Coordinates of C-alpha atoms and ligand atoms in Angstrom, one line a residue:
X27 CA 108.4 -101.8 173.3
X28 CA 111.8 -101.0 175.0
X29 CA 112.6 -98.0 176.1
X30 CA 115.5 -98.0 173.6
X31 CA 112.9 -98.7 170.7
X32 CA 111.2 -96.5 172.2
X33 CA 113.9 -93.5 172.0
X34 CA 115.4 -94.9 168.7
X35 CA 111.8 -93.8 166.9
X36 CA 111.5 -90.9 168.9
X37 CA 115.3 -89.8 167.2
X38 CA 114.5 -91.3 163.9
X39 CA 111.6 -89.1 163.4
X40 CA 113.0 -85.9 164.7
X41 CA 115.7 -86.4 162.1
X42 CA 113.4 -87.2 159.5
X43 CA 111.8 -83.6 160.0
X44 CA 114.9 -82.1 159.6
X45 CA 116.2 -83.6 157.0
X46 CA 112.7 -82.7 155.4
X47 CA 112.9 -79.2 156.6
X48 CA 116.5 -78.6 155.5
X49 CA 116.1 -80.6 152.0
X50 CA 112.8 -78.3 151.5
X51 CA 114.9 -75.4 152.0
X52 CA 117.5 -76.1 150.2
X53 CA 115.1 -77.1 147.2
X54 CA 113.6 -73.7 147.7
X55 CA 117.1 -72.0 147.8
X56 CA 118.3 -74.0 144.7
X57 CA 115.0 -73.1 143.0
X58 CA 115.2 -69.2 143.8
X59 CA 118.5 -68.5 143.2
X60 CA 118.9 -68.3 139.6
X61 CA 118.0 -64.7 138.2
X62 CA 116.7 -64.4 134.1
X63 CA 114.8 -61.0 132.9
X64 CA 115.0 -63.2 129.7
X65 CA 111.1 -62.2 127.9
X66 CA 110.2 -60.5 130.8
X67 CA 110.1 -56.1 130.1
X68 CA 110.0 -54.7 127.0
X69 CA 113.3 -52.5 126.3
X70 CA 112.0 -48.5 125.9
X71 CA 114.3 -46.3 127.3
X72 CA 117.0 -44.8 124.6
X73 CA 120.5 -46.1 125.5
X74 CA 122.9 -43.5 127.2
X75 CA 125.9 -42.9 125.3
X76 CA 128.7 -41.2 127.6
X77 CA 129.7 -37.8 126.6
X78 CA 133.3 -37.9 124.9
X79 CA 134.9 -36.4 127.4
X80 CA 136.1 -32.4 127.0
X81 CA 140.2 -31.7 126.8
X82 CA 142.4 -29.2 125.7
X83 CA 145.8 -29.1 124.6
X84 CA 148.7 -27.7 126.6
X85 CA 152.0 -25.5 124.8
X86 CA 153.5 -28.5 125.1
X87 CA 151.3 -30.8 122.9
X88 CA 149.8 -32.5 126.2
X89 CA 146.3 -33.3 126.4
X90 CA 144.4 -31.8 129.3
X91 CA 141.0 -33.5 130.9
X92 CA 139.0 -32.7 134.3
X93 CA 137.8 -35.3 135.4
X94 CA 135.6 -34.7 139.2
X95 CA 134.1 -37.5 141.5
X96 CA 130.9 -36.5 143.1
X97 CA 127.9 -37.7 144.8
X98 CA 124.5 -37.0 143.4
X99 CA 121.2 -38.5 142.2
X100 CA 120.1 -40.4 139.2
X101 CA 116.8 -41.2 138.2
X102 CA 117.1 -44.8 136.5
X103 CA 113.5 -45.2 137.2
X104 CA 111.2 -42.8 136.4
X105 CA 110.8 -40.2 139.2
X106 CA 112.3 -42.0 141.6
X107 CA 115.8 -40.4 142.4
X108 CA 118.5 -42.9 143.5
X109 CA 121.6 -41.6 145.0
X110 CA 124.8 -42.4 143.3
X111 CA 128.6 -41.7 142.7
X112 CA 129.8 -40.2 139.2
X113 CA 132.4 -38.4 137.4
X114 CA 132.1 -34.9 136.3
X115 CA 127.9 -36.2 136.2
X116 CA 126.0 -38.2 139.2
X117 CA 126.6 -41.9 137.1
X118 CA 130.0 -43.0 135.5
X119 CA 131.5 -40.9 133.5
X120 CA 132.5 -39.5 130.4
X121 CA 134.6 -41.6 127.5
X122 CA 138.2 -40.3 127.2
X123 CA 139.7 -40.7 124.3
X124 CA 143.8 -40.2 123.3
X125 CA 145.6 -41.4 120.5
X126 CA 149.1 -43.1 120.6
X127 CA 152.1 -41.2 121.0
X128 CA 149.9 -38.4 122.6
X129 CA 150.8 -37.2 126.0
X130 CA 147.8 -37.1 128.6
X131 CA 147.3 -35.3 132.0
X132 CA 143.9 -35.7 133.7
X133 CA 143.1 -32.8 136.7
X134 CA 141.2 -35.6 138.9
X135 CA 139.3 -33.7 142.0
X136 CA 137.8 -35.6 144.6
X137 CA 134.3 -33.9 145.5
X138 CA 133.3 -37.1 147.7
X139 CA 133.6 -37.0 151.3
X140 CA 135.4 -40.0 151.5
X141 CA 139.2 -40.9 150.3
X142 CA 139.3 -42.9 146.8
X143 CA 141.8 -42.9 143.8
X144 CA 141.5 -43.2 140.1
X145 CA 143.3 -46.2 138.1
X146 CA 143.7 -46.8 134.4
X147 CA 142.3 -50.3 133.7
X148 CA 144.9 -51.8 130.8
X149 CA 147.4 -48.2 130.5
X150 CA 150.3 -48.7 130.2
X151 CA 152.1 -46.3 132.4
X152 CA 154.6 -45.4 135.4
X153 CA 153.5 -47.4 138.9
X154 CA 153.3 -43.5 140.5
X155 CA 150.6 -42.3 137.8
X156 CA 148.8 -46.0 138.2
X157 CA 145.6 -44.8 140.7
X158 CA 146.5 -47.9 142.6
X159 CA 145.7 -48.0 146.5
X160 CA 149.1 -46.2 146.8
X161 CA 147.9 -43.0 144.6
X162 CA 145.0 -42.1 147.5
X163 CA 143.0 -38.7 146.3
X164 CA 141.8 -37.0 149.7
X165 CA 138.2 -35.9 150.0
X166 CA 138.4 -32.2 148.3
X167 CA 142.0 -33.0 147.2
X168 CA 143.3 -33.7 143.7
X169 CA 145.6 -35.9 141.7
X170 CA 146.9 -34.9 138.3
X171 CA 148.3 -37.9 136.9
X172 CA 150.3 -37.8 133.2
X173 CA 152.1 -39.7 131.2
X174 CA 152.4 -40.6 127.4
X175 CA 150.3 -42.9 125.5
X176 CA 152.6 -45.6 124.0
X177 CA 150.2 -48.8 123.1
X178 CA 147.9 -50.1 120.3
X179 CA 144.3 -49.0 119.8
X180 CA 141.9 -50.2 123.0
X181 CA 139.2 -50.1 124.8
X182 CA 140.2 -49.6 128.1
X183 CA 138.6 -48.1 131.5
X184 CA 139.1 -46.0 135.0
X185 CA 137.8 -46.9 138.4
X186 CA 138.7 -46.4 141.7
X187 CA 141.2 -48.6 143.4
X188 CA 140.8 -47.6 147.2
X189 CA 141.9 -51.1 149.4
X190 CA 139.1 -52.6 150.8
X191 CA 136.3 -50.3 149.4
X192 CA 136.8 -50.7 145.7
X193 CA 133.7 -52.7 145.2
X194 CA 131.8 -49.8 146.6
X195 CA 132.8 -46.9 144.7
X196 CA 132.9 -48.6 141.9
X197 CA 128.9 -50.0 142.7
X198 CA 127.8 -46.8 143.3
X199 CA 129.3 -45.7 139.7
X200 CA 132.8 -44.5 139.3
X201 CA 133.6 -45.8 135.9
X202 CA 134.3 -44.6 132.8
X203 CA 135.7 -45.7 129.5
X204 CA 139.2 -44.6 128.2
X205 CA 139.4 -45.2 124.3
X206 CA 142.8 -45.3 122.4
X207 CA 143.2 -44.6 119.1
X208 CA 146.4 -45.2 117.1
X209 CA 147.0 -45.1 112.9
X210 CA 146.9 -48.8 112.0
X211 CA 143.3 -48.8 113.6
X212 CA 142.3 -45.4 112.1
X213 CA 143.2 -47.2 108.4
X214 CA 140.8 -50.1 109.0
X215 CA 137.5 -50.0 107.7
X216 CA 136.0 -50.6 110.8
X217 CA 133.0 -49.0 112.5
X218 CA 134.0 -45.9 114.6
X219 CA 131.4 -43.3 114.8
X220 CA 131.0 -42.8 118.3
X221 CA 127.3 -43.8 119.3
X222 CA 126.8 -44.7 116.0
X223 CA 127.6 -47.4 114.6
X224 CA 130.8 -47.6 117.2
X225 CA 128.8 -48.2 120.7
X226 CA 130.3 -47.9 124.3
X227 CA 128.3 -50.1 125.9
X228 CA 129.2 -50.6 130.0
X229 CA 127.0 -53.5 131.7
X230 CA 126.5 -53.7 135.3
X231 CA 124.2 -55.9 137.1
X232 CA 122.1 -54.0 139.8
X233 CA 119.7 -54.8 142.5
X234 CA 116.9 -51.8 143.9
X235 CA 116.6 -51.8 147.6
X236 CA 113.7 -49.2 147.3
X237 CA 115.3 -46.5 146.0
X238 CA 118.7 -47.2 146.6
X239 CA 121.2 -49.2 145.0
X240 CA 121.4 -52.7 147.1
X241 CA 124.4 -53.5 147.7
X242 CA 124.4 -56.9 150.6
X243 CA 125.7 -60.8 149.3
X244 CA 123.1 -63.0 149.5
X245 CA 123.9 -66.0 151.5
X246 CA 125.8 -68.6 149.6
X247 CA 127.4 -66.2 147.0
X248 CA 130.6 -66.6 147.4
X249 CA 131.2 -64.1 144.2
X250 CA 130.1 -60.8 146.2
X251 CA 127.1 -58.8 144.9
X252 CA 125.0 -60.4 142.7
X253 CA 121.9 -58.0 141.0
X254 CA 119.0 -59.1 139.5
X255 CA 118.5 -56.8 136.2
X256 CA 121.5 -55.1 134.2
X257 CA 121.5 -51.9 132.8
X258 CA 124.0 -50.5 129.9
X259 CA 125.8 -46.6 130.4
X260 CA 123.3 -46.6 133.1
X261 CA 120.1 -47.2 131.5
X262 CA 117.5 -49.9 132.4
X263 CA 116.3 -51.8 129.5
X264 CA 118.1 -49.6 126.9
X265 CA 117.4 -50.2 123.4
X266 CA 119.8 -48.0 120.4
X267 CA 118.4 -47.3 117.1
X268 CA 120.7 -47.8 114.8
X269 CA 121.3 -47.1 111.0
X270 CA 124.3 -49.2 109.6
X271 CA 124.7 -52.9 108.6
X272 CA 127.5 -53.4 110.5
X273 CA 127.6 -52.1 114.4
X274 CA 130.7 -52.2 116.7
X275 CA 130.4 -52.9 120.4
X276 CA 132.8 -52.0 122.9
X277 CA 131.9 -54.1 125.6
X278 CA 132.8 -53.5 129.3
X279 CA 132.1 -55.6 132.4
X280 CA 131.9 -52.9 134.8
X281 CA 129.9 -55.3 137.2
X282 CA 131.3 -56.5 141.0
X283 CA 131.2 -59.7 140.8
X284 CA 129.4 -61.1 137.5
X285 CA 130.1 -62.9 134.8
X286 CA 128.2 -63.2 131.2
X287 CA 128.1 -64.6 128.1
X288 CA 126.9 -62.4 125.4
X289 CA 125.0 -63.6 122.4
X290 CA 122.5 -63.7 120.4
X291 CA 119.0 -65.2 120.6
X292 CA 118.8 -66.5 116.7
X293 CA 122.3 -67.5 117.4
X294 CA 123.9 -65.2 115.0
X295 CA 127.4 -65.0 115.2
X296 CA 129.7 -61.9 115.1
X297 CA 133.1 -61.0 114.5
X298 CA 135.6 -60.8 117.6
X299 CA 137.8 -58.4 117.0
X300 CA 139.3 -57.1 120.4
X301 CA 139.8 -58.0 123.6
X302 CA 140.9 -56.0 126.4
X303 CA 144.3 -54.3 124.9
X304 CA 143.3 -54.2 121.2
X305 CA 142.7 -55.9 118.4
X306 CA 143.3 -59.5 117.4
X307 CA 145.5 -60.3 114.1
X308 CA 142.2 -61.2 112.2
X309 CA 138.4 -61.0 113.7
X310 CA 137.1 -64.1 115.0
X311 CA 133.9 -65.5 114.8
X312 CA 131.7 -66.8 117.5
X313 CA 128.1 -66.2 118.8
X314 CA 128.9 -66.0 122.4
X315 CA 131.8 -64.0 124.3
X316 CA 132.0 -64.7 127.9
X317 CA 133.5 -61.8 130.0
X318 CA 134.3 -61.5 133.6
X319 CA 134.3 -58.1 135.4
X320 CA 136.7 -55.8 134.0
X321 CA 137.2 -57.5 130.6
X322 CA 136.3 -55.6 127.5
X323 CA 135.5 -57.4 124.2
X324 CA 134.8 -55.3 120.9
X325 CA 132.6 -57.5 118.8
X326 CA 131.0 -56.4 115.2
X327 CA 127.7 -57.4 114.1
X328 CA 125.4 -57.6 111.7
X329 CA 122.1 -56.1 111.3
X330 CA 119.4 -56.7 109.2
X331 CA 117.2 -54.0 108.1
X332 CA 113.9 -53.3 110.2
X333 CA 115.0 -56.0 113.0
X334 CA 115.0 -55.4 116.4
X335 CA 117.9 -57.8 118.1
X336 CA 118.4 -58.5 121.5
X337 CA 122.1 -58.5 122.8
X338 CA 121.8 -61.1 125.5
X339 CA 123.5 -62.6 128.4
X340 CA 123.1 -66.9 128.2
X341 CA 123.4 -69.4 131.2
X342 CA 127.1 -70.2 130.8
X343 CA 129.1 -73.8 131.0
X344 CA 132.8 -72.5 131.2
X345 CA 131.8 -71.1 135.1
X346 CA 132.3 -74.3 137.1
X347 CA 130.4 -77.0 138.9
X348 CA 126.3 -76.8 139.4
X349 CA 126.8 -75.4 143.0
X350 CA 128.8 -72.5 141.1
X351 CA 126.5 -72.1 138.0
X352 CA 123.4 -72.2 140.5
X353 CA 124.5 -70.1 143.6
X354 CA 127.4 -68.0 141.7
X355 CA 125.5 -66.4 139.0
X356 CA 126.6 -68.8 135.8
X357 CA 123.2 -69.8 135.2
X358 CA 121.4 -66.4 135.2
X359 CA 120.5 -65.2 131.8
X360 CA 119.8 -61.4 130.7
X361 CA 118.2 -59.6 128.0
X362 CA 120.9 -56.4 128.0
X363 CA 120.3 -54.5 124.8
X364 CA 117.6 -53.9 122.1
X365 CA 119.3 -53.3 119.0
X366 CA 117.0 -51.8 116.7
X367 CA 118.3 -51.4 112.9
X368 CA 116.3 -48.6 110.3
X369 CA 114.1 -49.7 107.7
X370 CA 117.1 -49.2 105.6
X371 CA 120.5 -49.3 106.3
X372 CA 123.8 -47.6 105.5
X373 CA 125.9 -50.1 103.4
X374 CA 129.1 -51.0 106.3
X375 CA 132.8 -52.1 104.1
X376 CA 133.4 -55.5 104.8
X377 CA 135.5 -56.6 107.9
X378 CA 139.2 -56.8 107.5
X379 CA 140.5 -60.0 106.9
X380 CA 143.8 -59.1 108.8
X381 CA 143.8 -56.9 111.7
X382 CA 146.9 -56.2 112.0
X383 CA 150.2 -57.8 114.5
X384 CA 150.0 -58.3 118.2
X385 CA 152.6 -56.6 120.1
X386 CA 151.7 -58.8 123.1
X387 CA 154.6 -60.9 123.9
X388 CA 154.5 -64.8 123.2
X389 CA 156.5 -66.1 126.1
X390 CA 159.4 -67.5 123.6
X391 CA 161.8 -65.1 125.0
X392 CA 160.8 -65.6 129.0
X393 CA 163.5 -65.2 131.4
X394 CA 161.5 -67.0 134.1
X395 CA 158.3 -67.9 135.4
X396 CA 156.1 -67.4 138.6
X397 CA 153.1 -69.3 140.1
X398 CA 150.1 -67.3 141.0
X399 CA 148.0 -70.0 143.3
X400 CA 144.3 -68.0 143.7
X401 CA 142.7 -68.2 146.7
X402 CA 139.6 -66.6 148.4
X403 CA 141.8 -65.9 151.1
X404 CA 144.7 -64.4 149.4
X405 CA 147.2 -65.0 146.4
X406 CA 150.1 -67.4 147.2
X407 CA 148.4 -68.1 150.8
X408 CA 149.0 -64.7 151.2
X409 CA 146.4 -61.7 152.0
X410 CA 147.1 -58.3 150.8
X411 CA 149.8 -55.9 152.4
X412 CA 150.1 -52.6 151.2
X413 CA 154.0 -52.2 152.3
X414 CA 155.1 -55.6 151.5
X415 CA 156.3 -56.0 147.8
X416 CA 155.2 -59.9 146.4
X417 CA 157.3 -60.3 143.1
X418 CA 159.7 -58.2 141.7
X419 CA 160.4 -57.8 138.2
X420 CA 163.4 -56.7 136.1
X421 CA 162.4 -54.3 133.5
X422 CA 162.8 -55.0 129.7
X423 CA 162.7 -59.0 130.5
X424 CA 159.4 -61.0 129.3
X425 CA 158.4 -63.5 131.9
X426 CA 155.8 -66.7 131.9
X427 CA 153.1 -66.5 135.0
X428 CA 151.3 -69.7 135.4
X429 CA 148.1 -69.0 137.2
X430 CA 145.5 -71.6 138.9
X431 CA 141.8 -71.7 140.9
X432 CA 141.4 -74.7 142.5
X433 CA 139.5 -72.8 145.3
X434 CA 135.9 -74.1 144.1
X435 CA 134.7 -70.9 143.2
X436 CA 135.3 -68.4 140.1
X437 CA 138.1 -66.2 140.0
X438 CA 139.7 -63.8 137.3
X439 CA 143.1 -62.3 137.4
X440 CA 144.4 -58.9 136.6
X441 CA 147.6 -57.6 135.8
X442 CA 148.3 -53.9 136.3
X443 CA 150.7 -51.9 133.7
X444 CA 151.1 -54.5 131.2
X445 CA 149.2 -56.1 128.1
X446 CA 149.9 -60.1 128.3
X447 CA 149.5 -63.0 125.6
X448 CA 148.0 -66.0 127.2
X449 CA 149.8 -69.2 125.8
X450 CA 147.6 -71.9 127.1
X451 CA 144.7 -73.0 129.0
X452 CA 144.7 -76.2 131.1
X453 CA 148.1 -77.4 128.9
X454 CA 146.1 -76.3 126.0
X455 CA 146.3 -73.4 122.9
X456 CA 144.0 -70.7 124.0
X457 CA 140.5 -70.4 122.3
X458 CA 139.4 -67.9 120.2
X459 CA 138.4 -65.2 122.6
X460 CA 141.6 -65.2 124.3
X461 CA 143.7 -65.1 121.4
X462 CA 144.7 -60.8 121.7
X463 CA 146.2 -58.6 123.8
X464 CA 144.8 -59.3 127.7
X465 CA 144.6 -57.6 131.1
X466 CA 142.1 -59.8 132.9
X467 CA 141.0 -63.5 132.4
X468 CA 138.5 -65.6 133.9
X469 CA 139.2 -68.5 135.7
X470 CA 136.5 -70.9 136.7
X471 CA 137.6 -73.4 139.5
X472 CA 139.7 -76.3 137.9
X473 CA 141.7 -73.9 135.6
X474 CA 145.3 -73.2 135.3
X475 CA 146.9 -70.6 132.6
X476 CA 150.0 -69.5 131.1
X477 CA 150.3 -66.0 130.9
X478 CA 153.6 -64.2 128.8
X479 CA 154.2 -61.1 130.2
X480 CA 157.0 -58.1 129.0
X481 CA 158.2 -55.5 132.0
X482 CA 158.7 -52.5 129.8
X483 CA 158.9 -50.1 132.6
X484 CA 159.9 -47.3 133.3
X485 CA 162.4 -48.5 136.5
X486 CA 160.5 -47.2 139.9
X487 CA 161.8 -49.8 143.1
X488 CA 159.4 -47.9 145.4
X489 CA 156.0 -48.0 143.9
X490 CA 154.2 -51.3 143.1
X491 CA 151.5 -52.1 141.1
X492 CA 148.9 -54.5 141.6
X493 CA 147.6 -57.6 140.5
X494 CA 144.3 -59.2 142.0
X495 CA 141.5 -60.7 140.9
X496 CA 138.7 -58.7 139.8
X497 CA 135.7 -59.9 141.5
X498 CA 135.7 -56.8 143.5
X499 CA 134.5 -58.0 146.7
X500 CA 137.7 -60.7 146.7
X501 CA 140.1 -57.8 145.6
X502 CA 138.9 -55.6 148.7
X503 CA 139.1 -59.2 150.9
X504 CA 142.9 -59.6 150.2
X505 CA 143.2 -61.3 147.1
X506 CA 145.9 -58.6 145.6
X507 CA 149.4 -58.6 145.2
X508 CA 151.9 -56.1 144.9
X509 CA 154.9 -56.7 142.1
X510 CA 157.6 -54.0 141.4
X511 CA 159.6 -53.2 138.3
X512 CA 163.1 -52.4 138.9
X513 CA 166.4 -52.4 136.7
X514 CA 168.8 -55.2 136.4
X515 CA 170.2 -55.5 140.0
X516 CA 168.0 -52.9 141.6
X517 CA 166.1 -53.4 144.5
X518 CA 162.4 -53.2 145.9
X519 CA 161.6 -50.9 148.7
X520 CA 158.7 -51.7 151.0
X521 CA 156.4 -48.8 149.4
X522 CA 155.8 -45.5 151.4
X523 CA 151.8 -44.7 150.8
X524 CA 151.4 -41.9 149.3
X525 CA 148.1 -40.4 150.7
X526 CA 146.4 -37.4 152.6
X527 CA 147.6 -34.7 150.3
X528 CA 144.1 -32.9 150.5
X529 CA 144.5 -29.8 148.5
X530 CA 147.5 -29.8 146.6
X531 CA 148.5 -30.1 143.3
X532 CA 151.6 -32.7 143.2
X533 CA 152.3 -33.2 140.0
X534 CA 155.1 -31.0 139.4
X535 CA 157.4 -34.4 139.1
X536 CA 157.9 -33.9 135.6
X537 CA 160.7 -36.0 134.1
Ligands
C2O615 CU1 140.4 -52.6 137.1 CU2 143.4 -53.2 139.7 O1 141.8 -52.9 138.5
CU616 CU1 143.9 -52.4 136.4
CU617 CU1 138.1 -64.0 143.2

């Protein structure tokens, strides 16, 4: 043999063991990285229901609520004490609740030892009283925000919003709901007994690193934190007894980073009939509803008497390619709620037919359009600045934002202040699910979107709000923008943070 023979085997082989080696660990990485508690525990611990949360009302018709972040411990398992973040408790926090028209003020104190701030997922309200990352709450300081309720019935939700460590508070479980009421939904016959047959029900996906929450990306998830059981209000496999035929479910995506697609396993379908601003003009039905983190869906659905029904998370098609679904979460399934229904129930009046009118705007009147391109590494090729203003809007004008992901990876997008319609989906009419009033949509690599947007203000040239997507761990990355909403030939100022102001009280901005 020649030496070159010779050497040409010796390579030959050597590369033959590694493509073995690597193929075999890729076959084991493939394998192992789809999660499913689908079958696998039974469901025994009774579902928390957040407290509604305490207020009181001022001389002046306001309504008052303390809200306080602290650190303490909550036992999800059993005697073992895991330490986590809360609001006026040691996990998430109470349900606020304000009706339309009704003026709010919320005493926020921040009993952490680190910095955070407080934002209103889907309010509609002045950039100043937003809890963006410009609205920082010093350890032992407070912030009391206020403004005046002026938009349809919701389910909407408050987080922190601290730039770069967002994922983090929020993990460790600061988040709460914020519930609007207004009269159009009061006169439905819906379901609204809170925690009766009206349930709050916020899923996160965790992960135990012995006691502790994990919190670490596994290699090859590009999505951020990934668990591998969900819990609802902060119970592990949570099951609700319940008494009526027909059950509401507010359902929030209070998770990092994942996706699901809630169902049924006999494939029963339900009625749609919210989405993350409110209701749709008639209920919709559909046996799954995909939501990405931070959307809200309120579905109603039907119980028979004596059954015990599983509210489940499926392996989803609308996430992207099989490196996505595989590596990214899309194909993990869940088993996230036992329903279980009396022996006899309480007869529920049908579901409205009609709903009601969107107040969402549908583009017709746009005065112009934008282009949100999303990208890992920043919006527009651009990572996020706190003191540089993106996009600035003109106040009272509806506008058209076209938004894409071709970055090979799931995205959503969020729009701070503002309620849009979306008008259509990859040149498409929008599907069912996003057919109401939206904050946050999904966007699976591959997809582009037409969102109609109205700037209804008020006026405020030096404090932005944001908009990012809501996969946490890209929002604290750099994939935020900052857009302003100023009067017809104002200007944007580069914004001034507004942080540090331990200890005082600096609300007295009333006007
Ligand atoms: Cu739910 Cu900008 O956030
Ligand atoms: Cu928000
Ligand atoms: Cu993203």
């Amino acid at each position: 043999m020649s030496r070159f023979k010779r050497v040409l085997i010796i390579v030959g082989s050597v590369v033959t063991v590694v493509a073995m080696a690597v193929g075999g660990l890729f076959a084991w990485l493939w394998t192992g990285a789809d999660v499913s508690t689908v079958g696998k525990a039974s469901f025994d611990n009774a579902l928390a229901i957040p407290p509604l949360a305490e207020s009181t009302v001022d001389k002046d018709g306001t309504r008052v609520f303390d809200l306080r972040m602290r650190a303490g411990e909550t036992e999800f398992n059993a005697g073992r004490k895991t330490p986590t973040w809360g609001f006026n408790g040691s996990y998430l926090g109470p349900t606020l609740r304000a009706a339309r028209g009704e003026k709010v003020r919320v005493r926020i104190a921040n009993g952490l030892d680190e910095a955070s701030s407080v934002h209103w997922h889907g309010m509609h309200l002045p950039a100043r009283m937003d809890g963006g990352p410009h609205q920082m709450i010093a350890p032992g300081g407070t912030w009391t925000p206020h403004w005046k309720v002026d938009q349809p019935a919701a389910t909407l939700w408050y987080h922190p919003h601290p730039h770069g460590a967002t994922e983090q508070h929020v993990r460790r479980g600061l988040a709460g709901l914020f519930i609007l009421d207004d009269d159009k939904s009061r006169d439905l016959a819906l379901p609204e007994r809170y925690g009766v047959d009206d349930l709050p029900v916020i899923v996160q996906d965790v992960r135990f690193d012995g006691v502790k929450l994990a919190g670490g990306h596994k290699i090859m998830q590009n999505v951020g934190f990934l668990g591998d059981q969900t819990m609802v209000n902060g119970t592990l496999r949570p099951y609700k007894e319940v008494g009526d035929e027909l059950i509401r479910v507010r359902l929030l995506n209070a998770s990092t980073a994942r996706t699901y697609a809630f169902g049924f396993p006999d494939g029963r379908a339900f009625s749609l009939i919210a989405t993350d601003g409110g209701l749709l003009e008639r209920p919709e039905s559909m046996d799954r509803v995909q939501l990405s983190p931070g959307e809200r869906a309120e579905i109603v659905v039907r119980m028979r008497a004596g059954e015990r029904v599983m509210l489940r998370s499926f392996p989803q098609d609308n996430y992207g390619d099989a490196w996505n679904r595989r590596f990214g979460g899309g194909d993990d399934s869940f088993d996230v709620l036992e329903l279980r229904a009396a022996g006899e129930l309480r007869p529920s009046p049908a579901i409205p037919a009609a709903l009601g009118e969107l107040e969402a705007p549908d583009g017709k009147d746009a005065v112009r359009g934008r282009y949100f391109d999303l990208k890992r590494s920043g919006i527009n090729g651009r990572s996020m600045v706190m003191d540089r203003v993106d996009e600035t809007v003109t106040r009272g004008t509806t506008e058209v934002w076209t938004v894409r992901n071709s970055n090979g990876m799931p995205h959503n997008f969020h729009v701070h202040d503002v309620q849009f319609r979306v008008s259509e989906v990859n040149g498409e009419a929008p599907p069912a699910a996003l057919r109401g009033p939206k904050d946050t949509v999904f966007l699976p690599n591959g997809t582009t979107m037409k969102l109609a947007l109205r700037f209804t203000g008020p006026a405020d040239p030096d404090t932005p709000y944001m908009y990012h997507c809501h996969l946490l761990y890209h929002e604290d990355e750099g994939m935020m923008g900052q857009f302003v909403v100023v009067d017809k030939g104002q200007r944007a100022h580069a914004p001034s943070q507004q942080t540090g102001r331990s200890g005082h009280e600096h609300e007295h901005e009333h006007g």
